[in-house]
Amino acid sequence: MAKIIAISNQKGGVGKSTTAINLGASLAANDLQVLVVDCDPQGNTTTGLGIEKTVEISTLYQALLKRTPLPDLIVRTQCEGLSLVPADKNLIAANLEFVDDPRREYRLTDVLAPVRDQYQYILIDCPPALDLLTLNALVAADSVLVPIQCEFFALEGISQLIDTVEKVRETFSRPLKLEGILLTMYDDRTNLARQVAEDLKEFFSDEVLKTVIPRSIRLAEAPSYGKPILMYDPRSKGAESYIRLAKEILENEPRSRQTTQSAG
């Protein structure tokens, strides 16, 4: 059964799609089968993995709203072992069309169920909002990975997300874990970045991941070529950092299983 990780932060521009693309590619590079689900109507992860949003392409919208079986929508990417459920702007309608469904928060859970045993990891790229799509992702997920840009308002945004995670645990009886807080676009030459990193580590302690994603031109360029950084520039600092992130998440996995077993 795949471990499902929602990549979420209601702030935009913090590196959610970049992380979905490059963590997915780095996990797949470890000979794992990985599915990335683009749950953001902007579809940046879809474009960043080289999939064109054309009229012919079926997206997550069809699975959530039209009940199209998910295997019919999954596309293979250029990366061995990495597949994608694409997104497009039609997903915007989901928040309205879900409203009267008594199982509206479980739509994505139901959609993923038939394919969950075909992958080791499923990564969900959430929209930059705490809306019904994000709620669907959090209810479907085993854990949530929170990318944070080291800037002044970082701490303000994360407290709201942590509150939402707590509510999901309570309301839906989900053992949703915090996979970790990931510092992105980090520039150690600035006092502000260092100060924000220190504040986050002081406040969240071990929940801040050791891996830090640097501010990188190559990392920013890669999506415009429809490639993960591992394919675009495998020797760059950005590629190295996402390889380290995948390794850290894989190493944390046995420990998190032990915690779950001892809690049970």
Coordinates of N, CA and C in Angstrom, one line a residue, residues 105-204:
E105 N -15.7 15.2 1.4 CA -14.3 15.3 1.8 C -13.6 14.0 1.5
Y106 N -14.3 13.0 1.0 CA -13.7 11.7 0.8 C -13.6 11.3 -0.7
R107 N -13.9 12.3 -1.6 CA -13.9 12.0 -3.0 C -12.5 11.5 -3.5
L108 N -11.4 12.2 -3.0 CA -10.1 11.9 -3.5 C -9.7 10.5 -2.8
T109 N -10.0 10.3 -1.6 CA -9.8 9.0 -0.9 C -10.3 7.9 -1.8
D110 N -11.6 8.0 -2.2 CA -12.3 7.0 -3.0 C -11.6 6.8 -4.3
V111 N -11.2 7.9 -4.9 CA -10.6 7.9 -6.3 C -9.2 7.2 -6.2
L112 N -8.5 7.4 -5.2 CA -7.1 6.8 -5.1 C -7.1 5.3 -4.6
A113 N -8.2 4.9 -4.0 CA -8.3 3.5 -3.4 C -7.9 2.4 -4.4
P114 N -8.4 2.4 -5.7 CA -8.1 1.3 -6.6 C -6.7 1.2 -7.0
V115 N -5.9 2.3 -6.9 CA -4.5 2.2 -7.4 C -3.5 2.2 -6.3
R116 N -3.9 2.3 -5.1 CA -3.0 2.5 -4.0 C -2.0 1.4 -3.8
D117 N -2.4 0.2 -4.2 CA -1.4 -1.0 -4.0 C -0.5 -1.1 -5.2
Q118 N -0.5 -0.2 -6.2 CA 0.4 -0.2 -7.3 C 1.6 0.7 -7.2
Y119 N 1.7 1.5 -6.1 CA 2.7 2.4 -5.9 C 3.3 2.3 -4.4
Q120 N 4.5 2.7 -4.3 CA 5.1 2.8 -2.9 C 4.8 4.2 -2.3
Y121 N 4.8 5.3 -3.2 CA 4.5 6.6 -2.7 C 3.5 7.3 -3.6
I122 N 2.5 8.0 -3.0 CA 1.6 8.9 -3.8 C 1.8 10.3 -3.2
L123 N 2.2 11.2 -4.0 CA 2.4 12.6 -3.6 C 1.3 13.5 -4.1
I124 N 0.6 14.3 -3.3 CA -0.5 15.1 -3.7 C 0.0 16.6 -3.6
D125 N 0.0 17.2 -4.8 CA 0.3 18.7 -4.8 C -1.0 19.5 -4.6
C126 N -1.1 20.1 -3.4 CA -2.3 20.8 -3.0 C -2.3 22.2 -3.6
P127 N -3.5 22.8 -3.7 CA -3.6 24.2 -4.1 C -3.2 25.1 -3.0
P128 N -2.8 26.4 -3.3 CA -2.4 27.3 -2.3 C -3.6 27.9 -1.5
A129 N -4.4 27.1 -0.9 CA -5.6 27.5 -0.2 C -6.1 26.4 0.7
L130 N -6.8 26.7 1.8 CA -7.3 25.7 2.7 C -8.8 25.5 2.2
D131 N -9.0 25.0 1.0 CA -10.3 24.8 0.4 C -10.7 23.3 0.4
L132 N -11.8 23.0 -0.3 CA -12.3 21.6 -0.3 C -11.3 20.7 -1.0
L133 N -10.6 21.1 -2.0 CA -9.6 20.3 -2.6 C -8.5 19.9 -1.7
T134 N -8.0 20.9 -0.9 CA -6.9 20.7 0.0 C -7.4 19.8 1.1
L135 N -8.7 20.0 1.6 CA -9.3 19.1 2.6 C -9.3 17.7 2.1
N136 N -9.7 17.5 0.9 CA -9.8 16.1 0.3 C -8.4 15.5 0.3
A137 N -7.3 16.3 0.0 CA -6.0 15.8 0.0 C -5.5 15.4 1.4
L138 N -5.9 16.2 2.4 CA -5.5 15.9 3.8 C -6.2 14.7 4.4
V139 N -7.5 14.6 4.0 CA -8.2 13.4 4.5 C -7.7 12.1 3.8
A140 N -7.3 12.2 2.6 CA -6.7 11.0 1.8 C -5.3 10.6 2.3
A141 N -4.6 11.6 2.9 CA -3.1 11.4 3.1 C -2.8 10.7 4.4
D142 N -1.7 10.1 4.5 CA -1.1 9.6 5.7 C -0.3 10.7 6.5
S143 N 0.3 11.6 5.7 CA 1.1 12.6 6.3 C 1.1 13.9 5.4
V144 N 1.5 15.0 6.0 CA 1.6 16.2 5.3 C 3.0 16.8 5.3
L145 N 3.5 17.2 4.2 CA 4.8 17.8 4.1 C 4.6 19.3 3.8
V146 N 5.2 20.1 4.6 CA 4.9 21.6 4.5 C 6.2 22.3 4.0
P147 N 6.2 22.7 2.7 CA 7.3 23.6 2.3 C 7.1 25.0 2.8
I148 N 8.2 25.6 3.3 CA 8.1 27.0 3.8 C 9.3 27.8 3.2
Q149 N 8.9 28.9 2.6 CA 10.0 29.8 2.2 C 10.4 30.6 3.4
C150 N 11.7 30.8 3.5 CA 12.3 31.5 4.7 C 12.1 33.0 4.6
E151 N 10.9 33.5 4.9 CA 10.6 34.9 4.8 C 9.7 35.3 6.0
F152 N 9.5 36.6 6.1 CA 8.9 37.2 7.3 C 7.6 36.5 7.7
F153 N 6.7 36.2 6.8 CA 5.3 35.7 7.1 C 5.3 34.2 7.2
A154 N 6.4 33.5 7.2 CA 6.4 32.1 7.2 C 5.7 31.5 8.4
L155 N 6.0 31.9 9.6 CA 5.5 31.3 10.8 C 4.0 31.6 10.9
E156 N 3.5 32.7 10.4 CA 2.1 33.1 10.5 C 1.3 32.1 9.7
G157 N 1.7 31.7 8.5 CA 1.0 30.8 7.6 C 0.9 29.4 8.1
I158 N 2.0 29.0 8.7 CA 2.1 27.5 9.1 C 1.2 27.2 10.3
S159 N 1.0 28.2 11.2 CA 0.1 27.9 12.4 C -1.3 27.6 11.9
Q160 N -1.8 28.3 10.9 CA -3.1 28.1 10.4 C -3.2 26.6 9.8
L161 N -2.2 26.2 9.1 CA -2.2 24.9 8.5 C -2.1 23.8 9.6
I162 N -1.3 24.0 10.6 CA -1.2 23.0 11.7 C -2.6 22.9 12.4
D163 N -3.3 24.0 12.5 CA -4.7 24.0 13.1 C -5.6 23.1 12.2
T164 N -5.5 23.3 10.9 CA -6.3 22.5 10.0 C -6.0 21.0 10.1
V165 N -4.7 20.7 10.2 CA -4.3 19.3 10.3 C -4.9 18.7 11.6
E166 N -4.9 19.5 12.7 CA -5.5 19.0 14.0 C -7.0 18.7 13.8
K167 N -7.6 19.7 13.1 CA -9.1 19.5 12.9 C -9.4 18.3 12.0
V168 N -8.5 18.0 11.0 CA -8.7 16.8 10.2 C -8.6 15.5 11.0
R169 N -7.6 15.5 11.9 CA -7.4 14.4 12.8 C -8.6 14.1 13.7
E170 N -9.1 15.2 14.2 CA -10.3 15.1 15.1 C -11.6 14.8 14.4
T171 N -11.9 15.6 13.4 CA -13.2 15.5 12.7 C -13.3 14.2 11.9
F172 N -12.2 13.8 11.2 CA -12.3 12.6 10.4 C -11.6 11.4 10.9
S173 N -11.2 11.5 12.2 CA -10.5 10.3 12.9 C -9.4 9.8 12.0
R174 N -8.6 10.7 11.5 CA -7.5 10.3 10.6 C -6.2 10.5 11.4
P175 N -5.3 9.5 11.4 CA -4.0 9.7 12.1 C -3.0 10.4 11.2
L176 N -3.4 11.6 10.8 CA -2.6 12.4 9.9 C -1.3 12.9 10.6
K177 N -0.2 12.5 10.1 CA 1.1 12.9 10.7 C 1.7 14.1 10.0
L178 N 2.6 14.8 10.6 CA 3.4 15.9 10.0 C 4.6 15.2 9.5
E179 N 4.7 15.0 8.2 CA 5.9 14.4 7.6 C 7.2 15.3 7.8
G180 N 6.9 16.6 7.9 CA 8.0 17.5 8.2 C 7.8 18.9 7.6
I181 N 8.6 19.8 8.1 CA 8.6 21.2 7.6 C 9.8 21.3 6.7
L182 N 9.7 21.7 5.5 CA 10.8 21.8 4.5 C 11.1 23.2 4.2
L183 N 12.3 23.6 4.6 CA 12.8 25.0 4.2 C 13.2 25.1 2.8
T184 N 12.5 26.0 2.0 CA 12.7 26.1 0.6 C 13.3 27.5 0.2
M185 N 13.9 27.6 -1.0 CA 14.4 28.8 -1.5 C 15.3 29.5 -0.4
Y186 N 16.1 28.7 0.2 CA 16.9 29.1 1.3 C 18.2 29.8 0.8
D187 N 18.5 31.0 1.3 CA 19.7 31.7 1.0 C 20.4 32.0 2.3
D188 N 21.5 31.2 2.6 CA 22.1 31.4 3.9 C 23.0 32.7 4.0
R189 N 23.0 33.5 2.9 CA 23.7 34.7 2.9 C 22.9 35.8 3.6
T190 N 21.6 35.6 3.7 CA 20.7 36.6 4.3 C 20.4 36.4 5.8
N191 N 20.4 37.4 6.6 CA 20.1 37.3 8.0 C 18.7 36.8 8.2
L192 N 17.8 37.3 7.4 CA 16.4 36.9 7.5 C 16.2 35.4 7.4
A193 N 16.7 34.9 6.3 CA 16.6 33.4 6.1 C 17.1 32.6 7.3
R194 N 18.3 33.0 7.8 CA 18.9 32.3 9.0 C 18.0 32.4 10.2
Q195 N 17.4 33.7 10.4 CA 16.6 33.9 11.6 C 15.3 33.1 11.5
V196 N 14.7 33.1 10.3 CA 13.4 32.3 10.2 C 13.7 30.9 10.4
A197 N 14.8 30.3 9.8 CA 15.1 28.9 10.0 C 15.3 28.6 11.5
E198 N 16.0 29.5 12.2 CA 16.2 29.3 13.7 C 14.9 29.3 14.4
D199 N 14.0 30.3 14.1 CA 12.7 30.4 14.7 C 11.9 29.1 14.5
L200 N 11.9 28.6 13.3 CA 11.1 27.4 13.0 C 11.7 26.2 13.7
K201 N 13.0 26.1 13.8 CA 13.6 25.0 14.5 C 13.3 25.0 16.0
E202 N 13.3 26.3 16.5 CA 13.0 26.5 18.0 C 11.6 26.1 18.3
F203 N 10.7 26.5 17.4 CA 9.3 26.3 17.6 C 8.8 24.8 17.3
F204 N 9.3 24.3 16.2 CA 8.9 22.9 15.8 C 9.9 21.8 16.0

